[in-house]
Amino acid sequence: MATTVEVLADAFKESGTNFIVGHPGGESVELMEAARQRDMRFILMKQEVAGAMMAATWGDITGAPGVCLSTRGPGAANMVNGVAHASLDRAPLIVLTDRYSTPEHETGLRQRIDHLAMMAPLVKWGTTLDARVVRTQVARAMRTTTAPAPGPVQFDIPQSETKKEAGELKMAPPLMPDAAYAEPDRAGLKRIKDKIDAASKPILLAGMGILWDRASDELVALAERLGAPVLTTSKVKGAIPEDHPLRAGCIIGGLIERKLVNEADLIITLGLDGIELQPKPWPYTLPVVALSNTMTLEALVPAEFEVLGNLKSLVHALAEDCVEGQGWGEPAAKTFRDDVVQALNTPSKGLSPQRAMEVCRAVLPRDTIATCDAGASRLLVVQKWQSYGPREFLTSNGLGSMGYAVPGALGARMAHPDRPVVAFTGDGGFMMAVAELQTAVREKLPITVVVLDDEEIGLIRIKQEIKGIGKYGVGIGGMDWESLARGFGAEGVTVHTENELQDALSKAKHTEQVTVIAAKIDGSGYVDQFNALREL
């Protein structure tokens, strides 16, 4: 008979996730042993929050839920930000928290936190593991975490349950039943088809639902059929290859994209999740129709009507049945891209962040997977780095958390062991996850980390300047990046010019070592860039 932890380990492996990440406690060791016996990998993280972000990124890319664990009390509390990332960035994640056995939990106070209550606002479902019904609990967890919109689920695991025999079921539910989506009824699509056919200048706004239903090819086919420009959210960069002539750019909630959108006569949203948008009212008066794989509840996008279903099937049907467009999209998309480039090309006294990104894109291979941290430099990375396939650009957008790029890159490397992975981060974000350099080295997960070093928390300095407040409390600086990297067993180099950056990147892409490239940049153009692109 299988024990509860053996049931868990078997389920994780069957779902496609052959590893667990985190920082264990005493109650975790039985689960770790069960994983070892099944040739599963355990990756010891230095911070629980980084473990959750790494596992969530694996879930993002593969669709199989990542698995992270922590000890009780302080470990679970420290993991909260990573769980919040999975929640607001819609990543399938199974969160395991150690817990005292019931008598100790009910009578003791030390290290006792109500983990379920703490995580409840962030998870789609949370429960206490019970050996008698663990098989049903696991099946429910797998379905809940992966169903649109994906997100985290939590198991609180009492010590007393780990080695108990798992209860048997006369007919155990399959972990992930095969889901067959019926072809959409063409008559049921007539209303949206008629609306699209009547538009002479439709524009497509693509969100994360396109990725959940693996509908990137269908998105491109619909855009080409309609001749419509495509704006994506930052999470969806690459769903339409960014050298495609109909790719306009990313939705950032700024003034610059309104010119393009307002030239259209119909907005078609595809899988757009309200969490992907800036927290401000919808700025357009144009008619909107929506295709979604789950009902939109937030009322942030004023769609005239919403068609629900599997987006791969829905978008494919429309790409076949809609009348061909009038071809306004390519020149409109090009004009928008040119406007963005012009807005970002601000004067610089040294290596500018925009030129650093252009050098990175020119040197690194086309199939590079990129992760991006929050901060002032994120605006430049989103606009200047080009991705050519879905899930090739990864960032914390819904949560917007600093400290994501490095653990995200480790998750990407696990998912793509044969592809180059680069993490773009500011100096502030990097310092929040610096200990995971040692994880990358120890676990043989070679990544390249490009630190855009402006010696400050740039986004807050920008806000101070825009509000007429003097710079205060945002300085960092003084890092010996090369010594820091070597201390963790990684390669390290500091660059000041485009040529030095190019040389460092060329060397890094030909090595299987973890490399930190600190690019000393001049961030004096940030305010002008933000004023041109985005409302603050």
XYZ file of C-alpha atoms in Angstrom:
536
model
C 0.000 0.000 0.000
C 1.227 3.478 -0.869
C 1.724 6.134 1.768
C 0.410 9.669 1.406
C 3.800 11.093 0.396
C 4.219 8.315 -2.173
C 0.839 9.217 -3.653
C 1.954 12.845 -3.845
C 5.296 12.053 -5.473
C 3.670 9.716 -8.001
C 1.114 12.399 -8.875
C 3.729 15.098 -9.413
C 5.752 12.833 -11.670
C 2.704 11.657 -13.607
C 1.669 15.257 -14.238
C 5.014 15.933 -15.923
C 6.912 17.611 -13.082
C 9.936 15.553 -12.116
C 11.314 17.845 -9.417
C 10.428 19.705 -6.226
C 11.945 23.033 -5.205
C 12.081 24.827 -1.914
C 13.623 24.889 1.517
C 12.517 21.868 3.545
C 11.589 21.380 7.160
C 11.608 18.286 9.336
C 8.140 17.276 8.162
C 9.286 17.341 4.515
C 11.916 14.635 4.684
C 9.541 11.726 4.019
C 8.247 13.413 0.867
C 11.809 14.161 -0.245
C 12.720 10.509 0.252
C 9.698 9.389 -1.765
C 10.797 11.751 -4.544
C 14.373 10.410 -4.421
C 13.156 6.839 -4.746
C 11.327 7.879 -7.923
C 14.389 9.554 -9.449
C 12.852 12.967 -8.949
C 15.085 15.951 -8.362
C 15.024 18.107 -5.259
C 16.381 21.633 -5.770
C 17.361 23.360 -2.543
C 16.645 27.082 -2.772
C 18.111 29.711 -0.500
C 14.821 31.583 -0.235
C 11.358 30.015 -0.270
C 9.977 32.908 -2.322
C 12.498 32.167 -5.074
C 11.510 28.504 -5.002
C 7.863 29.373 -5.576
C 8.777 31.725 -8.440
C 11.001 29.111 -10.058
C 8.314 26.423 -9.789
C 5.633 28.815 -11.054
C 7.754 29.606 -14.111
C 8.077 25.898 -14.876
C 4.273 25.745 -14.680
C 3.965 28.792 -16.940
C 6.105 27.234 -19.645
C 5.091 23.582 -19.531
C 1.506 23.683 -18.299
C 2.421 21.027 -15.712
C 2.107 22.478 -12.207
C 5.364 23.361 -10.501
C 5.820 22.052 -6.964
C 7.364 24.086 -4.133
C 7.596 23.379 -0.440
C 8.490 25.114 2.788
C 8.768 24.364 6.439
C 6.088 25.544 8.844
C 5.875 29.071 10.202
C 8.710 31.274 8.906
C 9.254 29.182 5.760
C 5.610 29.345 4.770
C 5.476 33.076 5.497
C 8.575 33.705 3.406
C 7.042 31.828 0.470
C 3.979 34.078 0.305
C 5.357 36.508 -2.289
C 6.153 33.654 -4.672
C 2.645 32.266 -4.209
C 1.282 35.758 -4.882
C 3.254 35.788 -8.145
C 1.659 32.493 -9.200
C -1.755 33.869 -8.261
C -1.605 37.216 -10.052
C 0.448 35.926 -12.982
C -1.812 32.902 -13.453
C 0.745 30.097 -13.098
C -0.129 26.492 -12.155
C 1.615 25.781 -8.847
C 1.244 23.282 -6.015
C 2.306 24.783 -2.680
C 3.300 22.384 0.101
C 3.608 23.692 3.661
C 4.792 21.598 6.614
C 2.606 21.519 9.703
C 2.690 20.089 13.181
C 0.634 16.982 13.803
C -2.867 17.839 15.030
C -2.270 17.523 18.825
C 0.822 19.767 18.688
C -0.890 22.160 16.274
C -3.889 22.522 18.568
C -1.922 22.950 21.795
C 1.406 24.570 20.840
C 2.112 28.154 19.895
C 5.745 28.212 18.756
C 6.117 28.541 14.950
C 2.400 28.051 14.595
C 0.744 30.087 11.844
C -2.579 29.313 10.219
C -1.093 28.582 6.803
C -4.441 28.010 5.150
C -5.781 31.359 6.342
C -2.553 33.119 5.344
C -2.612 31.688 1.816
C -6.388 31.776 1.317
C -6.523 35.132 -0.528
C -3.867 33.892 -2.970
C -4.726 30.282 -3.790
C -7.546 28.814 -5.865
C -7.987 26.083 -3.260
C -6.276 25.087 -0.028
C -6.709 22.052 2.188
C -5.095 19.980 4.920
C -3.731 16.674 3.685
C -5.706 13.674 4.955
C -4.416 10.172 4.217
C -7.942 8.759 3.953
C -8.878 10.974 0.978
C -5.483 12.037 -0.393
C -6.120 10.512 -3.826
C -9.206 12.651 -4.298
C -7.424 15.704 -2.881
C -4.572 15.315 -5.346
C -6.876 14.881 -8.344
C -8.823 17.989 -7.331
C -5.603 19.958 -6.853
C -4.266 19.027 -10.298
C -7.465 20.039 -12.032
C -7.913 23.222 -10.040
C -4.387 24.548 -10.534
C -4.388 24.034 -14.314
C -7.972 25.053 -15.183
C -8.299 28.553 -16.696
C -7.330 30.845 -15.165
C -4.438 28.769 -13.768
C -3.158 29.500 -10.288
C -1.759 28.032 -7.068
C -3.299 25.432 -4.785
C -2.020 24.582 -1.305
C -1.565 21.449 0.772
C -0.929 21.914 4.483
C 0.800 18.649 5.438
C 0.615 17.505 9.085
C 3.523 15.369 10.230
C 1.084 12.660 11.343
C -0.205 12.133 7.784
C 3.015 11.699 5.829
C 3.623 7.984 6.426
C 0.050 6.805 6.781
C -1.338 4.442 4.217
C -3.324 6.306 1.595
C -6.988 5.432 1.448
C -8.053 3.350 -1.517
C -10.942 4.163 -3.842
C -13.006 1.642 -5.760
C -12.410 3.792 -8.812
C -9.745 6.461 -8.378
C -10.251 9.629 -10.441
C -7.617 10.213 -13.102
C -5.280 13.060 -12.249
C -5.861 14.911 -15.499
C -8.696 13.478 -17.611
C -8.351 13.882 -21.354
C -10.336 16.961 -22.304
C -11.814 16.937 -25.798
C -13.084 20.298 -27.008
C -15.918 20.108 -29.485
C -15.580 22.134 -32.642
C -17.440 25.428 -32.252
C -20.852 25.759 -33.825
C -20.304 28.038 -36.805
C -23.836 29.392 -36.414
C -23.019 30.305 -32.835
C -20.114 32.421 -34.093
C -22.225 34.338 -36.594
C -22.739 37.358 -34.357
C -19.043 37.961 -33.751
C -18.162 37.045 -37.345
C -20.640 39.626 -38.666
C -19.193 42.248 -36.347
C -15.646 41.512 -37.510
C -16.626 41.375 -41.185
C -18.248 44.804 -40.887
C -15.051 46.386 -39.539
C -12.562 47.908 -41.947
C -9.841 48.447 -39.327
C -9.987 45.785 -36.607
C -7.189 45.517 -34.051
C -6.333 42.440 -31.962
C -5.432 42.680 -28.255
C -4.037 39.326 -27.103
C -3.771 38.204 -23.495
C -2.725 35.170 -21.476
C -5.699 33.039 -22.464
C -4.020 32.554 -25.838
C -1.199 30.781 -24.014
C -3.438 28.684 -21.775
C -5.138 27.199 -24.856
C -1.932 27.073 -26.931
C -3.547 29.213 -29.608
C -0.548 31.256 -30.776
C -0.598 29.861 -34.324
C -4.306 30.577 -34.558
C -3.735 34.142 -33.342
C -1.258 34.699 -36.163
C -3.618 33.122 -38.709
C -6.491 35.391 -37.636
C -4.292 38.493 -37.764
C -3.158 37.562 -41.269
C -6.722 36.853 -42.398
C -7.932 40.225 -41.151
C -4.753 42.132 -41.966
C -5.054 43.455 -38.406
C -2.272 44.814 -36.186
C -1.649 42.890 -32.976
C -0.901 44.291 -29.535
C -0.052 41.774 -26.823
C 0.361 42.078 -23.098
C 3.931 41.665 -21.858
C 3.193 38.090 -20.732
C 2.251 37.206 -24.304
C 5.308 38.614 -26.081
C 6.295 36.182 -28.806
C 2.845 34.632 -29.294
C 3.054 36.435 -32.617
C 6.729 36.442 -33.629
C 8.050 39.927 -33.005
C 9.534 40.239 -36.465
C 6.100 39.589 -38.009
C 4.903 42.667 -39.943
C 1.548 42.691 -38.120
C 3.145 42.713 -34.664
C 2.736 46.208 -33.276
C 4.070 45.821 -29.742
C 3.038 45.482 -26.107
C 0.144 46.957 -24.214
C 1.674 49.029 -21.434
C -1.270 51.248 -20.519
C 0.373 54.357 -21.910
C -0.512 57.220 -24.174
C 1.540 56.022 -27.117
C -0.615 52.990 -27.865
C -3.837 55.009 -27.823
C -2.988 56.631 -31.137
C -2.826 53.212 -32.792
C -5.907 51.782 -31.096
C -8.023 54.850 -31.803
C -7.319 54.489 -35.532
C -9.186 51.169 -35.423
C -12.939 50.764 -35.689
C -13.198 47.522 -33.705
C -11.195 46.066 -30.814
C -11.074 42.274 -30.652
C -9.683 40.940 -27.378
C -8.449 37.362 -27.284
C -7.922 35.774 -23.882
C -7.338 39.168 -22.267
C -7.210 38.939 -18.473
C -7.915 42.115 -16.500
C -4.863 41.400 -14.307
C -2.659 42.176 -17.326
C -3.827 45.782 -17.632
C -2.767 48.906 -15.784
C -5.069 49.797 -12.865
C -6.921 52.594 -14.603
C -10.235 52.933 -16.448
C -10.567 51.572 -19.983
C -9.511 54.520 -22.192
C -11.341 53.713 -25.440
C -14.845 54.379 -26.751
C -14.506 51.992 -29.708
C -16.723 48.902 -29.870
C -15.142 45.844 -28.241
C -15.838 42.143 -28.746
C -14.116 39.449 -26.709
C -13.110 35.841 -27.165
C -12.369 34.199 -23.829
C -11.797 30.768 -22.362
C -13.245 31.801 -19.015
C -15.905 34.352 -18.194
C -14.584 37.852 -17.540
C -15.900 38.959 -14.162
C -13.970 42.150 -13.404
C -15.882 44.389 -15.880
C -12.624 46.162 -16.757
C -12.976 45.606 -20.514
C -16.334 46.882 -21.814
C -16.961 44.148 -24.384
C -20.249 44.385 -26.241
C -20.405 40.597 -26.062
C -18.084 37.781 -25.091
C -17.747 34.440 -26.858
C -16.636 31.661 -24.500
C -14.832 28.472 -25.428
C -11.492 26.937 -26.226
C -9.551 29.718 -27.932
C -7.602 27.400 -30.179
C -10.881 26.193 -31.705
C -12.675 29.553 -31.691
C -9.858 31.561 -33.243
C -9.186 28.848 -35.834
C -12.831 28.923 -36.911
C -12.845 32.708 -37.254
C -9.561 32.663 -39.169
C -11.202 30.337 -41.683
C -14.616 32.000 -41.922
C -14.090 35.762 -41.627
C -13.767 37.770 -44.807
C -10.276 38.933 -45.681
C -9.335 42.329 -44.323
C -8.363 45.465 -46.166
C -4.706 45.412 -45.152
C -4.445 48.376 -42.837
C -2.495 46.427 -40.218
C 1.050 46.301 -41.586
C 1.563 50.061 -42.084
C -0.227 50.809 -38.796
C 1.934 48.325 -36.893
C 5.122 49.688 -38.466
C 4.201 53.261 -37.580
C 3.592 52.241 -33.978
C 6.899 50.377 -33.753
C 8.720 53.385 -35.215
C 7.012 55.721 -32.734
C 8.131 53.529 -29.826
C 11.721 53.423 -31.067
C 11.772 57.195 -31.438
C 10.328 57.691 -27.952
C 12.980 55.430 -26.418
C 15.966 56.896 -28.228
C 16.736 59.530 -25.631
C 20.216 61.105 -25.362
C 22.735 59.370 -23.140
C 26.067 60.224 -21.553
C 27.178 56.602 -21.532
C 25.780 53.160 -22.223
C 22.024 53.656 -22.346
C 19.650 50.870 -21.266
C 17.978 50.925 -24.667
C 21.249 50.400 -26.504
C 22.229 47.692 -24.036
C 19.036 45.832 -24.914
C 19.644 46.250 -28.643
C 23.136 44.814 -28.244
C 21.772 41.880 -26.237
C 19.193 41.064 -28.886
C 21.766 41.342 -31.688
C 24.293 39.038 -29.996
C 22.200 36.390 -28.252
C 20.724 33.540 -30.312
C 17.230 33.830 -31.747
C 15.919 31.005 -29.558
C 17.060 32.605 -26.278
C 14.517 32.503 -23.454
C 14.427 35.795 -21.532
C 13.189 36.630 -18.051
C 12.707 40.182 -16.857
C 12.537 41.781 -13.430
C 10.325 44.625 -12.307
C 11.749 48.151 -12.186
C 12.597 51.087 -14.427
C 14.515 48.955 -16.904
C 11.520 46.670 -17.477
C 9.945 49.219 -19.811
C 13.038 49.091 -22.019
C 13.317 45.314 -21.937
C 9.661 44.809 -22.870
C 9.940 47.164 -25.837
C 13.469 46.451 -27.063
C 13.906 42.714 -26.539
C 12.222 40.665 -29.252
C 10.815 37.179 -28.711
C 9.801 34.849 -31.498
C 7.706 32.174 -29.821
C 5.151 31.840 -27.007
C 6.470 31.648 -23.436
C 9.907 32.839 -24.562
C 9.573 36.052 -22.528
C 8.761 35.643 -18.846
C 8.105 38.326 -16.270
C 6.136 39.142 -13.153
C 3.432 41.360 -14.598
C 0.289 40.810 -12.561
C 2.210 41.038 -9.295
C 5.099 43.097 -10.691
C 7.516 41.698 -8.131
C 11.179 42.523 -7.941
C 13.445 39.518 -7.510
C 11.755 37.430 -10.217
C 14.309 37.346 -13.049
C 16.884 34.950 -11.565
C 14.533 32.259 -10.156
C 12.404 32.656 -13.283
C 15.485 31.960 -15.391
C 16.194 28.811 -13.379
C 12.646 27.607 -14.045
C 13.100 28.366 -17.742
C 16.375 26.449 -17.812
C 14.674 23.430 -16.261
C 11.997 23.581 -18.948
C 14.474 24.258 -21.780
C 17.750 22.529 -20.851
C 19.145 22.906 -24.379
C 18.303 26.568 -24.996
C 20.114 29.707 -23.835
C 18.441 31.588 -20.992
C 19.101 35.225 -20.063
C 17.801 37.076 -17.009
C 17.440 40.859 -17.311
C 17.368 42.595 -13.952
C 18.153 45.866 -12.290
C 20.695 46.007 -9.509
C 17.925 46.254 -6.890
C 15.992 43.241 -8.153
C 19.143 41.193 -8.538
C 20.178 41.762 -4.927
C 16.822 40.375 -3.791
C 17.619 37.021 -5.410
C 21.424 37.027 -5.401
C 21.694 33.881 -3.253
C 20.117 31.851 -6.045
C 23.311 32.296 -8.071
C 24.685 29.582 -5.831
C 21.634 27.445 -6.666
C 22.285 27.929 -10.391
C 25.935 26.924 -9.999
C 25.322 23.982 -7.672
C 22.435 22.582 -9.701
C 24.275 23.066 -12.996
C 21.643 25.372 -14.461
C 23.734 27.761 -16.571
C 22.079 31.118 -17.139
C 23.354 34.533 -18.138
C 22.323 37.368 -15.825
C 22.493 40.872 -17.295
C 22.359 43.393 -14.459
C 21.417 46.863 -15.668
C 23.312 48.756 -12.986
C 22.195 52.367 -12.545
C 23.147 52.374 -8.832
C 19.628 53.169 -7.667
C 16.048 51.959 -7.390
C 15.358 53.680 -10.687
C 11.570 53.522 -10.821
C 11.194 55.265 -7.467
C 13.753 57.902 -8.455
C 11.691 58.529 -11.606
C 8.550 59.037 -9.544
C 10.400 61.359 -7.188
C 11.593 63.450 -10.119
C 8.183 63.582 -11.818
C 6.612 64.715 -8.527
C 9.285 67.358 -7.987
C 10.818 65.539 -5.014
C 14.569 65.303 -4.570
C 16.362 61.971 -4.870
C 16.397 60.331 -1.452
C 16.600 56.789 -0.097
C 17.006 55.047 -3.454
C 20.765 54.756 -3.905
C 22.481 51.367 -4.145
C 25.849 51.367 -5.906
C 29.255 50.220 -4.773
C 28.930 46.566 -5.840
C 31.997 44.622 -6.900
C 30.083 42.465 -9.326
C 32.998 40.330 -10.429
C 33.971 39.360 -6.876
C 30.340 38.765 -5.975
C 29.875 36.375 -8.906
C 33.121 34.531 -8.210
C 32.111 34.108 -4.585
C 29.170 31.999 -5.769
C 31.259 30.071 -8.280
C 29.991 32.018 -11.302
C 31.751 34.073 -13.929
C 31.500 37.851 -13.506
C 32.330 40.868 -15.640
C 31.546 44.578 -15.507
C 31.055 46.474 -18.784
C 30.774 50.162 -19.566
C 30.497 50.297 -23.353
C 28.579 48.618 -26.161
C 31.702 46.820 -27.370
C 32.479 45.480 -23.893
C 28.896 44.260 -23.529
C 29.004 42.606 -26.934
C 32.248 40.802 -26.061
C 30.903 39.633 -22.698
C 27.694 38.298 -24.244
C 29.606 36.533 -27.021
C 31.767 34.792 -24.444
C 28.804 33.877 -22.236
C 26.808 32.286 -25.039
C 29.655 29.887 -25.784
C 30.004 28.645 -22.221
C 27.962 26.411 -19.959
C 28.794 28.482 -16.891
C 26.601 30.804 -14.874
C 27.633 34.311 -15.896
C 26.858 37.707 -14.396
C 27.322 40.691 -16.725
C 26.956 44.002 -14.898
C 26.256 46.714 -17.465
C 26.936 50.165 -16.053
C 24.156 52.207 -17.624
C 23.126 55.829 -17.722
C 19.488 56.039 -16.633
C 19.136 59.787 -17.163
C 16.694 59.238 -20.025
C 14.177 57.237 -18.002
C 11.895 60.152 -17.163
C 11.569 61.256 -20.794
C 10.936 57.653 -21.831
C 8.253 57.151 -19.217
C 6.604 60.449 -20.074
C 6.535 59.462 -23.748
C 5.262 55.928 -23.281
C 3.388 55.692 -20.046
C 1.293 57.675 -17.639
C 2.661 57.597 -14.115
